[in-house]
């Protein structure tokens, strides 16, 4: 499903060759997000979860990110930041996909 974007977000960044593209850091981070999602494909689909559950899991992942930041290991920080980003994406996806149904629980 493609999310409807507000007008201010509809103009993608252009690469030097004129094609739309992602910033290099964003492209790499998104690739890390996808790798983590694929590694967890055996788990329940996030679209079957309630927003309350997803929000609670996001809070847990934020706490883990705080611990990683305190530890100072940049690879652990990346791993936990990817988890935070994935849960934030799950929440956005569920909120958008359930908008038409009138259910946001």
mmCIF file of N, CA, C and O in Angstrom:
data_model
loop_
_atom_site.group_PDB
_atom_site.id
_atom_site.type_symbol
_atom_site.label_atom_id
_atom_site.label_comp_id
_atom_site.label_asym_id
_atom_site.label_seq_id
_atom_site.Cartn_x
_atom_site.Cartn_y
_atom_site.Cartn_z
ATOM 1 N N UNK A 1 0.843 -1.184 0.000
ATOM 2 C CA UNK A 1 0.000 0.000 0.000
ATOM 3 C C UNK A 1 0.887 1.245 0.000
ATOM 4 O O UNK A 1 1.853 1.324 0.723
ATOM 5 N N UNK A 2 0.549 2.202 -0.814
ATOM 6 C CA UNK A 2 1.248 3.478 -0.829
ATOM 7 C C UNK A 2 0.484 4.448 0.039
ATOM 8 O O UNK A 2 -0.722 4.586 -0.084
ATOM 9 N N UNK A 3 1.187 5.090 0.938
ATOM 10 C CA UNK A 3 0.543 6.048 1.827
ATOM 11 C C UNK A 3 0.291 7.353 1.101
ATOM 12 O O UNK A 3 1.140 7.837 0.358
ATOM 13 N N UNK A 4 -0.863 7.962 1.323
ATOM 14 C CA UNK A 4 -1.102 9.291 0.746
ATOM 15 C C UNK A 4 -0.258 10.325 1.491
ATOM 16 O O UNK A 4 -0.331 10.417 2.705
ATOM 17 N N UNK A 5 0.555 11.042 0.763
ATOM 18 C CA UNK A 5 1.423 12.029 1.395
ATOM 19 C C UNK A 5 0.836 13.426 1.296
ATOM 20 O O UNK A 5 0.237 13.773 0.289
ATOM 21 N N UNK A 6 1.043 14.234 2.338
ATOM 22 C CA UNK A 6 0.638 15.630 2.224
ATOM 23 C C UNK A 6 1.481 16.316 1.155
ATOM 24 O O UNK A 6 2.605 15.886 0.872
ATOM 25 N N UNK A 7 0.984 17.364 0.534
ATOM 26 C CA UNK A 7 1.697 18.022 -0.569
ATOM 27 C C UNK A 7 3.146 18.384 -0.255
ATOM 28 O O UNK A 7 4.017 18.249 -1.101
ATOM 29 N N UNK A 8 3.431 18.815 0.973
ATOM 30 C CA UNK A 8 4.795 19.231 1.299
ATOM 31 C C UNK A 8 5.792 18.075 1.250
ATOM 32 O O UNK A 8 6.993 18.299 1.185
ATOM 33 N N UNK A 9 5.313 16.840 1.237
ATOM 34 C CA UNK A 9 6.200 15.682 1.200
ATOM 35 C C UNK A 9 6.191 14.945 -0.137
ATOM 36 O O UNK A 9 6.818 13.924 -0.285
ATOM 37 N N UNK A 10 5.484 15.478 -1.109
ATOM 38 C CA UNK A 10 5.319 14.769 -2.380
ATOM 39 C C UNK A 10 6.434 14.976 -3.385
ATOM 40 O O UNK A 10 6.428 14.363 -4.430
ATOM 41 N N UNK A 11 7.367 15.819 -3.109
ATOM 42 C CA UNK A 11 8.413 16.114 -4.078
ATOM 43 C C UNK A 11 9.700 15.435 -3.657
ATOM 44 O O UNK A 11 10.418 15.944 -2.806
ATOM 45 N N UNK A 12 10.005 14.269 -4.256
ATOM 46 C CA UNK A 12 11.195 13.540 -3.844
ATOM 47 C C UNK A 12 12.473 14.275 -4.210
ATOM 48 O O UNK A 12 12.522 15.038 -5.172
ATOM 49 N N UNK A 13 13.486 14.029 -3.434
ATOM 50 C CA UNK A 13 14.807 14.569 -3.720
ATOM 51 C C UNK A 13 15.285 13.977 -5.042
ATOM 52 O O UNK A 13 15.026 12.835 -5.346
ATOM 53 N N UNK A 14 15.963 14.735 -5.815
ATOM 54 C CA UNK A 14 16.461 14.264 -7.106
ATOM 55 C C UNK A 14 17.959 13.963 -7.018
ATOM 56 O O UNK A 14 18.713 14.711 -6.401
ATOM 57 N N UNK A 15 18.360 12.861 -7.640
ATOM 58 C CA UNK A 15 19.772 12.547 -7.733
ATOM 59 C C UNK A 15 20.379 13.383 -8.850
ATOM 60 O O UNK A 15 19.670 14.040 -9.610
ATOM 61 N N UNK A 16 21.682 13.333 -8.982
ATOM 62 C CA UNK A 16 22.365 14.117 -10.027
ATOM 63 C C UNK A 16 21.865 13.776 -11.420
ATOM 64 O O UNK A 16 21.829 14.621 -12.290
ATOM 65 N N UNK A 17 21.449 12.521 -11.626
ATOM 66 C CA UNK A 17 20.966 12.132 -12.953
ATOM 67 C C UNK A 17 19.500 12.511 -13.167
ATOM 68 O O UNK A 17 18.924 12.197 -14.194
ATOM 69 N N UNK A 18 18.890 13.159 -12.177
ATOM 70 C CA UNK A 18 17.521 13.627 -12.321
ATOM 71 C C UNK A 18 16.469 12.658 -11.812
ATOM 72 O O UNK A 18 15.302 13.009 -11.718
ATOM 73 N N UNK A 19 16.874 11.422 -11.480
ATOM 74 C CA UNK A 19 15.890 10.466 -10.975
ATOM 75 C C UNK A 19 15.687 10.670 -9.475
ATOM 76 O O UNK A 19 16.597 11.103 -8.776
ATOM 77 N N UNK A 20 14.480 10.362 -8.983
ATOM 78 C CA UNK A 20 14.252 10.510 -7.551
ATOM 79 C C UNK A 20 15.154 9.551 -6.778
ATOM 80 O O UNK A 20 15.425 8.455 -7.237
ATOM 81 N N UNK A 21 15.602 9.968 -5.650
ATOM 82 C CA UNK A 21 16.471 9.103 -4.864
ATOM 83 C C UNK A 21 16.448 9.457 -3.395
ATOM 84 O O UNK A 21 15.967 10.516 -3.009
ATOM 85 N N UNK A 22 16.964 8.549 -2.621
ATOM 86 C CA UNK A 22 17.085 8.762 -1.184
ATOM 87 C C UNK A 22 18.478 9.272 -0.859
ATOM 88 O O UNK A 22 19.443 8.937 -1.550
ATOM 89 N N UNK A 23 18.564 10.023 0.198
ATOM 90 C CA UNK A 23 19.870 10.431 0.691
ATOM 91 C C UNK A 23 20.639 9.158 1.044
ATOM 92 O O UNK A 23 20.037 8.186 1.516
ATOM 93 N N UNK A 24 21.938 9.124 0.851
ATOM 94 C CA UNK A 24 22.697 7.896 1.119
ATOM 95 C C UNK A 24 22.510 7.348 2.538
ATOM 96 O O UNK A 24 22.334 6.146 2.717
ATOM 97 N N UNK A 25 22.521 8.213 3.537
ATOM 98 C CA UNK A 25 22.352 7.736 4.912
ATOM 99 C C UNK A 25 20.967 7.130 5.119
ATOM 100 O O UNK A 25 20.811 6.115 5.802
ATOM 101 N N UNK A 26 19.950 7.746 4.507
ATOM 102 C CA UNK A 26 18.596 7.224 4.621
ATOM 103 C C UNK A 26 18.451 5.896 3.894
ATOM 104 O O UNK A 26 17.839 4.957 4.402
ATOM 105 N N UNK A 27 19.039 5.792 2.718
ATOM 106 C CA UNK A 27 18.976 4.542 1.955
ATOM 107 C C UNK A 27 19.629 3.407 2.737
ATOM 108 O O UNK A 27 19.089 2.296 2.807
ATOM 109 N N UNK A 28 20.778 3.659 3.351
ATOM 110 C CA UNK A 28 21.457 2.621 4.138
ATOM 111 C C UNK A 28 20.646 2.253 5.372
ATOM 112 O O UNK A 28 20.512 1.080 5.713
ATOM 113 N N UNK A 29 20.075 3.254 6.039
ATOM 114 C CA UNK A 29 19.273 2.984 7.234
ATOM 115 C C UNK A 29 18.019 2.197 6.855
ATOM 116 O O UNK A 29 17.654 1.237 7.537
ATOM 117 N N UNK A 30 17.386 2.567 5.753
ATOM 118 C CA UNK A 30 16.198 1.832 5.291
ATOM 119 C C UNK A 30 16.565 0.393 4.937
ATOM 120 O O UNK A 30 15.781 -0.539 5.201
ATOM 121 N N UNK A 31 17.736 0.185 4.374
ATOM 122 C CA UNK A 31 18.182 -1.174 4.070
ATOM 123 C C UNK A 31 18.368 -1.975 5.354
ATOM 124 O O UNK A 31 18.037 -3.170 5.407
ATOM 125 N N UNK A 32 18.872 -1.322 6.389
ATOM 126 C CA UNK A 32 19.015 -1.996 7.692
ATOM 127 C C UNK A 32 17.637 -2.337 8.275
ATOM 128 O O UNK A 32 17.454 -3.408 8.858
ATOM 129 N N UNK A 33 16.693 -1.422 8.107
ATOM 130 C CA UNK A 33 15.324 -1.690 8.576
ATOM 131 C C UNK A 33 14.746 -2.909 7.867
ATOM 132 O O UNK A 33 14.163 -3.798 8.498
ATOM 133 N N UNK A 34 14.905 -2.955 6.552
ATOM 134 C CA UNK A 34 14.382 -4.075 5.765
ATOM 135 C C UNK A 34 15.052 -5.384 6.156
ATOM 136 O O UNK A 34 14.389 -6.413 6.271
ATOM 137 N N UNK A 35 16.357 -5.355 6.382
ATOM 138 C CA UNK A 35 17.068 -6.568 6.792
ATOM 139 C C UNK A 35 16.524 -7.092 8.116
ATOM 140 O O UNK A 35 16.324 -8.308 8.282
ATOM 141 N N UNK A 36 16.256 -6.188 9.048
ATOM 142 C CA UNK A 36 15.712 -6.601 10.349
ATOM 143 C C UNK A 36 14.302 -7.150 10.177
ATOM 144 O O UNK A 36 13.939 -8.150 10.802
ATOM 145 N N UNK A 37 13.494 -6.533 9.307
ATOM 146 C CA UNK A 37 12.141 -7.036 9.058
ATOM 147 C C UNK A 37 12.192 -8.438 8.458
ATOM 148 O O UNK A 37 11.439 -9.325 8.871
ATOM 149 N N UNK A 38 13.073 -8.641 7.500
ATOM 150 C CA UNK A 38 13.189 -9.970 6.866
ATOM 151 C C UNK A 38 13.636 -11.025 7.874
ATOM 152 O O UNK A 38 13.169 -12.161 7.838
ATOM 153 N N UNK A 39 14.549 -10.655 8.762
ATOM 154 C CA UNK A 39 15.025 -11.594 9.778
ATOM 155 C C UNK A 39 13.908 -11.990 10.740
ATOM 156 O O UNK A 39 13.995 -13.024 11.403
ATOM 157 N N UNK A 40 12.880 -11.155 10.819
ATOM 158 C CA UNK A 40 11.765 -11.418 11.738
ATOM 159 C C UNK A 40 10.467 -11.757 11.016
ATOM 160 O O UNK A 40 9.386 -11.668 11.613
ATOM 161 N N UNK A 41 10.558 -12.159 9.766
ATOM 162 C CA UNK A 41 9.357 -12.507 8.998
ATOM 163 C C UNK A 41 8.542 -13.629 9.628
ATOM 164 O O UNK A 41 7.348 -13.757 9.356
ATOM 165 N N UNK A 42 9.170 -14.442 10.453
ATOM 166 C CA UNK A 42 8.462 -15.546 11.096
ATOM 167 C C UNK A 42 7.514 -15.069 12.209
ATOM 168 O O UNK A 42 6.673 -15.830 12.658
ATOM 169 N N UNK A 43 7.644 -13.823 12.610
ATOM 170 C CA UNK A 43 6.807 -13.280 13.685
ATOM 171 C C UNK A 43 5.484 -12.767 13.144
ATOM 172 O O UNK A 43 5.309 -12.568 11.949
ATOM 173 N N UNK A 44 4.577 -12.505 14.050
ATOM 174 C CA UNK A 44 3.244 -11.987 13.725
ATOM 175 C C UNK A 44 3.343 -10.691 12.927
ATOM 176 O O UNK A 44 4.162 -9.823 13.222
ATOM 177 N N UNK A 45 2.469 -10.545 11.933
ATOM 178 C CA UNK A 45 2.442 -9.329 11.125
ATOM 179 C C UNK A 45 1.991 -8.149 11.977
ATOM 180 O O UNK A 45 1.003 -8.237 12.703
ATOM 181 N N UNK A 46 2.701 -7.030 11.867
ATOM 182 C CA UNK A 46 2.375 -5.859 12.691
ATOM 183 C C UNK A 46 0.971 -5.336 12.434
ATOM 184 O O UNK A 46 0.378 -4.702 13.293
ATOM 185 N N UNK A 47 0.428 -5.585 11.264
ATOM 186 C CA UNK A 47 -0.910 -5.084 10.962
ATOM 187 C C UNK A 47 -1.993 -5.798 11.768
ATOM 188 O O UNK A 47 -3.131 -5.346 11.791
ATOM 189 N N UNK A 48 -1.628 -6.877 12.429
ATOM 190 C CA UNK A 48 -2.575 -7.593 13.290
ATOM 191 C C UNK A 48 -2.495 -7.097 14.731
ATOM 192 O O UNK A 48 -3.261 -7.544 15.577
ATOM 193 N N UNK A 49 -1.570 -6.194 15.001
ATOM 194 C CA UNK A 49 -1.363 -5.677 16.358
ATOM 195 C C UNK A 49 -2.191 -4.419 16.602
ATOM 196 O O UNK A 49 -2.488 -3.672 15.668
ATOM 197 N N UNK A 50 -2.511 -4.189 17.854
ATOM 198 C CA UNK A 50 -3.199 -2.945 18.201
ATOM 199 C C UNK A 50 -2.182 -1.810 18.260
ATOM 200 O O UNK A 50 -0.978 -2.040 18.470
ATOM 201 N N UNK A 51 -2.677 -0.596 18.090
ATOM 202 C CA UNK A 51 -1.790 0.556 18.220
ATOM 203 C C UNK A 51 -1.238 0.648 19.640
ATOM 204 O O UNK A 51 -0.083 1.042 19.832
ATOM 205 N N UNK A 52 -2.032 0.276 20.618
ATOM 206 C CA UNK A 52 -1.562 0.294 22.003
ATOM 207 C C UNK A 52 -0.376 -0.638 22.213
ATOM 208 O O UNK A 52 0.602 -0.281 22.877
ATOM 209 N N UNK A 53 -0.473 -1.839 21.661
ATOM 210 C CA UNK A 53 0.630 -2.792 21.764
ATOM 211 C C UNK A 53 1.874 -2.246 21.059
ATOM 212 O O UNK A 53 2.976 -2.292 21.609
ATOM 213 N N UNK A 54 1.687 -1.730 19.847
ATOM 214 C CA UNK A 54 2.826 -1.207 19.091
ATOM 215 C C UNK A 54 3.476 -0.025 19.815
ATOM 216 O O UNK A 54 4.699 0.105 19.837
ATOM 217 N N UNK A 55 2.655 0.813 20.425
ATOM 218 C CA UNK A 55 3.192 1.970 21.176
ATOM 219 C C UNK A 55 3.983 1.504 22.390
ATOM 220 O O UNK A 55 5.059 2.047 22.696
ATOM 221 N N UNK A 56 3.493 0.477 23.067
ATOM 222 C CA UNK A 56 4.219 -0.073 24.219
ATOM 223 C C UNK A 56 5.557 -0.670 23.777
ATOM 224 O O UNK A 56 6.595 -0.474 24.428
ATOM 225 N N UNK A 57 5.551 -1.373 22.657
ATOM 226 C CA UNK A 57 6.796 -1.949 22.136
ATOM 227 C C UNK A 57 7.769 -0.850 21.705
ATOM 228 O O UNK A 57 8.976 -0.974 21.914
ATOM 229 N N UNK A 58 7.235 0.236 21.135
ATOM 230 C CA UNK A 58 8.095 1.357 20.771
ATOM 231 C C UNK A 58 8.776 1.917 22.024
ATOM 232 O O UNK A 58 9.974 2.211 22.011
ATOM 233 N N UNK A 59 8.040 2.039 23.104
ATOM 234 C CA UNK A 59 8.622 2.527 24.363
ATOM 235 C C UNK A 59 9.726 1.601 24.854
ATOM 236 O O UNK A 59 10.781 2.062 25.317
ATOM 237 N N UNK A 60 9.510 0.297 24.728
ATOM 238 C CA UNK A 60 10.544 -0.670 25.128
ATOM 239 C C UNK A 60 11.788 -0.513 24.262
ATOM 240 O O UNK A 60 12.921 -0.545 24.773
ATOM 241 N N UNK A 61 11.575 -0.352 22.967
ATOM 242 C CA UNK A 61 12.712 -0.201 22.069
ATOM 243 C C UNK A 61 13.453 1.107 22.320
ATOM 244 O O UNK A 61 14.687 1.158 22.211
ATOM 245 N N UNK A 62 12.729 2.162 22.682
ATOM 246 C CA UNK A 62 13.387 3.430 23.025
ATOM 247 C C UNK A 62 14.256 3.267 24.265
ATOM 248 O O UNK A 62 15.367 3.826 24.334
ATOM 249 N N UNK A 63 13.770 2.500 25.247
ATOM 250 C CA UNK A 63 14.571 2.236 26.450
ATOM 251 C C UNK A 63 15.839 1.468 26.083
ATOM 252 O O UNK A 63 16.929 1.753 26.610
ATOM 253 N N UNK A 64 15.719 0.506 25.165
ATOM 254 C CA UNK A 64 16.894 -0.242 24.720
ATOM 255 C C UNK A 64 17.866 0.664 23.961
ATOM 256 O O UNK A 64 19.090 0.521 24.100
ATOM 257 N N UNK A 65 17.338 1.606 23.199
ATOM 258 C CA UNK A 65 18.197 2.569 22.507
ATOM 259 C C UNK A 65 18.938 3.439 23.517
ATOM 260 O O UNK A 65 20.136 3.704 23.364
ATOM 261 N N UNK A 66 18.245 3.868 24.559
ATOM 262 C CA UNK A 66 18.901 4.659 25.607
ATOM 263 C C UNK A 66 20.052 3.880 26.240
ATOM 264 O O UNK A 66 21.133 4.435 26.492
ATOM 265 N N UNK A 67 19.840 2.587 26.499
ATOM 266 C CA UNK A 67 20.895 1.746 27.068
ATOM 267 C C UNK A 67 22.070 1.628 26.102
ATOM 268 O O UNK A 67 23.232 1.684 26.521
ATOM 269 N N UNK A 68 21.778 1.463 24.822
ATOM 270 C CA UNK A 68 22.844 1.358 23.817
ATOM 271 C C UNK A 68 23.641 2.658 23.739
ATOM 272 O O UNK A 68 24.870 2.629 23.606
ATOM 273 N N UNK A 69 22.944 3.781 23.816
ATOM 274 C CA UNK A 69 23.638 5.075 23.795
ATOM 275 C C UNK A 69 24.550 5.224 25.006
ATOM 276 O O UNK A 69 25.678 5.714 24.892
ATOM 277 N N UNK A 70 24.079 4.781 26.168
ATOM 278 C CA UNK A 70 24.885 4.851 27.381
ATOM 279 C C UNK A 70 26.101 3.936 27.277
ATOM 280 O O UNK A 70 27.185 4.270 27.764
ATOM 281 N N UNK A 71 25.916 2.796 26.611
ATOM 282 C CA UNK A 71 27.014 1.842 26.420
ATOM 283 C C UNK A 71 28.074 2.399 25.470
ATOM 284 O O UNK A 71 29.256 2.109 25.618
ATOM 285 N N UNK A 72 27.631 3.158 24.467
ATOM 286 C CA UNK A 72 28.557 3.793 23.542
ATOM 287 C C UNK A 72 28.978 2.964 22.344
ATOM 288 O O UNK A 72 29.808 3.400 21.555
ATOM 289 N N UNK A 73 28.412 1.781 22.178
ATOM 290 C CA UNK A 73 28.751 0.933 21.030
ATOM 291 C C UNK A 73 27.930 1.391 19.824
ATOM 292 O O UNK A 73 26.709 1.227 19.806
ATOM 293 N N UNK A 74 28.562 1.962 18.784
ATOM 294 C CA UNK A 74 27.795 2.507 17.664
ATOM 295 C C UNK A 74 26.987 1.450 16.909
ATOM 296 O O UNK A 74 25.926 1.748 16.361
ATOM 297 N N UNK A 75 27.462 0.204 16.874
ATOM 298 C CA UNK A 75 26.723 -0.847 16.176
ATOM 299 C C UNK A 75 25.484 -1.264 16.955
ATOM 300 O O UNK A 75 24.450 -1.555 16.361
ATOM 301 N N UNK A 76 25.593 -1.258 18.272
ATOM 302 C CA UNK A 76 24.422 -1.527 19.108
ATOM 303 C C UNK A 76 23.423 -0.376 18.994
ATOM 304 O O UNK A 76 22.214 -0.597 18.930
ATOM 305 N N UNK A 77 23.924 0.850 18.943
ATOM 306 C CA UNK A 77 23.054 2.016 18.749
ATOM 307 C C UNK A 77 22.306 1.882 17.420
ATOM 308 O O UNK A 77 21.092 2.083 17.360
ATOM 309 N N UNK A 78 23.015 1.531 16.354
ATOM 310 C CA UNK A 78 22.373 1.345 15.051
ATOM 311 C C UNK A 78 21.296 0.268 15.129
ATOM 312 O O UNK A 78 20.180 0.467 14.646
ATOM 313 N N UNK A 79 21.614 -0.862 15.734
ATOM 314 C CA UNK A 79 20.666 -1.970 15.838
ATOM 315 C C UNK A 79 19.395 -1.536 16.569
ATOM 316 O O UNK A 79 18.280 -1.820 16.118
ATOM 317 N N UNK A 80 19.560 -0.841 17.669
ATOM 318 C CA UNK A 80 18.391 -0.407 18.449
ATOM 319 C C UNK A 80 17.644 0.726 17.745
ATOM 320 O O UNK A 80 16.413 0.792 17.800
ATOM 321 N N UNK A 81 18.364 1.616 17.068
ATOM 322 C CA UNK A 81 17.706 2.688 16.320
ATOM 323 C C UNK A 81 16.854 2.110 15.194
ATOM 324 O O UNK A 81 15.760 2.614 14.909
ATOM 325 N N UNK A 82 17.332 1.045 14.568
ATOM 326 C CA UNK A 82 16.558 0.372 13.524
ATOM 327 C C UNK A 82 15.271 -0.203 14.123
ATOM 328 O O UNK A 82 14.198 -0.095 13.520
ATOM 329 N N UNK A 83 15.368 -0.804 15.305
ATOM 330 C CA UNK A 83 14.161 -1.331 15.960
ATOM 331 C C UNK A 83 13.162 -0.206 16.242
ATOM 332 O O UNK A 83 11.961 -0.355 15.997
ATOM 333 N N UNK A 84 13.658 0.911 16.758
ATOM 334 C CA UNK A 84 12.782 2.061 17.040
ATOM 335 C C UNK A 84 12.107 2.523 15.751
ATOM 336 O O UNK A 84 10.891 2.744 15.708
ATOM 337 N N UNK A 85 12.889 2.665 14.698
ATOM 338 C CA UNK A 85 12.341 3.122 13.421
ATOM 339 C C UNK A 85 11.302 2.152 12.877
ATOM 340 O O UNK A 85 10.259 2.569 12.359
ATOM 341 N N UNK A 86 11.562 0.863 12.988
ATOM 342 C CA UNK A 86 10.588 -0.114 12.498
ATOM 343 C C UNK A 86 9.278 -0.025 13.270
ATOM 344 O O UNK A 86 8.200 -0.044 12.678
ATOM 345 N N UNK A 87 9.348 0.095 14.591
ATOM 346 C CA UNK A 87 8.107 0.202 15.353
ATOM 347 C C UNK A 87 7.380 1.513 15.053
ATOM 348 O O UNK A 87 6.147 1.543 14.994
ATOM 349 N N UNK A 88 8.114 2.595 14.831
ATOM 350 C CA UNK A 88 7.471 3.849 14.442
ATOM 351 C C UNK A 88 6.778 3.686 13.092
ATOM 352 O O UNK A 88 5.658 4.162 12.884
ATOM 353 N N UNK A 89 7.423 2.970 12.170
ATOM 354 C CA UNK A 89 6.819 2.706 10.861
ATOM 355 C C UNK A 89 5.575 1.839 11.004
ATOM 356 O O UNK A 89 4.559 2.076 10.352
ATOM 357 N N UNK A 90 5.647 0.821 11.887
ATOM 358 C CA UNK A 90 4.472 -0.032 12.102
ATOM 359 C C UNK A 90 3.285 0.815 12.550
ATOM 360 O O UNK A 90 2.161 0.638 12.069
ATOM 361 N N UNK A 91 3.533 1.721 13.489
ATOM 362 C CA UNK A 91 2.456 2.577 14.010
ATOM 363 C C UNK A 91 1.876 3.439 12.899
ATOM 364 O O UNK A 91 0.652 3.541 12.748
ATOM 365 N N UNK A 92 2.735 4.052 12.099
ATOM 366 C CA UNK A 92 2.257 4.888 10.992
ATOM 367 C C UNK A 92 1.459 4.058 9.999
ATOM 368 O O UNK A 92 0.385 4.473 9.543
ATOM 369 N N UNK A 93 1.963 2.873 9.666
ATOM 370 C CA UNK A 93 1.292 2.010 8.702
ATOM 371 C C UNK A 93 -0.087 1.585 9.209
ATOM 372 O O UNK A 93 -1.065 1.663 8.469
ATOM 373 N N UNK A 94 -0.151 1.155 10.448
ATOM 374 C CA UNK A 94 -1.441 0.727 11.013
ATOM 375 C C UNK A 94 -2.410 1.911 11.081
ATOM 376 O O UNK A 94 -3.585 1.781 10.733
ATOM 377 N N UNK A 95 -1.930 3.063 11.513
ATOM 378 C CA UNK A 95 -2.803 4.245 11.601
ATOM 379 C C UNK A 95 -3.353 4.613 10.229
ATOM 380 O O UNK A 95 -4.543 4.914 10.095
ATOM 381 N N UNK A 96 -2.501 4.581 9.208
ATOM 382 C CA UNK A 96 -2.940 4.932 7.856
ATOM 383 C C UNK A 96 -3.881 3.884 7.288
ATOM 384 O O UNK A 96 -4.925 4.203 6.726
ATOM 385 N N UNK A 97 -3.533 2.600 7.430
ATOM 386 C CA UNK A 97 -4.354 1.549 6.825
ATOM 387 C C UNK A 97 -5.696 1.382 7.527
ATOM 388 O O UNK A 97 -6.660 0.969 6.899
ATOM 389 N N UNK A 98 -5.759 1.717 8.799
ATOM 390 C CA UNK A 98 -7.037 1.603 9.527
ATOM 391 C C UNK A 98 -7.877 2.867 9.445
ATOM 392 O O UNK A 98 -9.028 2.862 9.875
ATOM 393 N N UNK A 99 -7.326 3.927 8.894
ATOM 394 C CA UNK A 99 -8.067 5.193 8.795
ATOM 395 C C UNK A 99 -9.391 5.009 8.075
ATOM 396 O O UNK A 99 -10.413 5.502 8.516
ATOM 397 N N UNK A 100 -9.385 4.268 6.987
ATOM 398 C CA UNK A 100 -10.600 4.056 6.212
ATOM 399 C C UNK A 100 -11.620 3.171 6.897
ATOM 400 O O UNK A 100 -12.798 3.215 6.574
ATOM 401 N N UNK A 101 -11.170 2.385 7.879
ATOM 402 C CA UNK A 101 -12.092 1.482 8.568
ATOM 403 C C UNK A 101 -12.732 2.119 9.795
ATOM 404 O O UNK A 101 -13.647 1.558 10.367
ATOM 405 N N UNK A 102 -12.192 3.257 10.204
ATOM 406 C CA UNK A 102 -12.701 3.914 11.400
ATOM 407 C C UNK A 102 -12.141 3.324 12.672
ATOM 408 O O UNK A 102 -12.481 3.742 13.760
ATOM 409 N N UNK A 103 -11.245 2.350 12.568
ATOM 410 C CA UNK A 103 -10.655 1.700 13.734
ATOM 411 C C UNK A 103 -9.205 2.088 13.863
ATOM 412 O O UNK A 103 -8.435 1.934 12.928
ATOM 413 N N UNK A 104 -8.826 2.595 15.017
ATOM 414 C CA UNK A 104 -7.407 2.899 15.269
ATOM 415 C C UNK A 104 -6.916 2.154 16.500
ATOM 416 O O UNK A 104 -5.896 2.489 17.053
ATOM 417 N N UNK A 105 -7.656 1.162 16.942
ATOM 418 C CA UNK A 105 -7.241 0.399 18.133
ATOM 419 C C UNK A 105 -6.249 -0.667 17.784
ATOM 420 O O UNK A 105 -6.107 -1.108 16.711
#
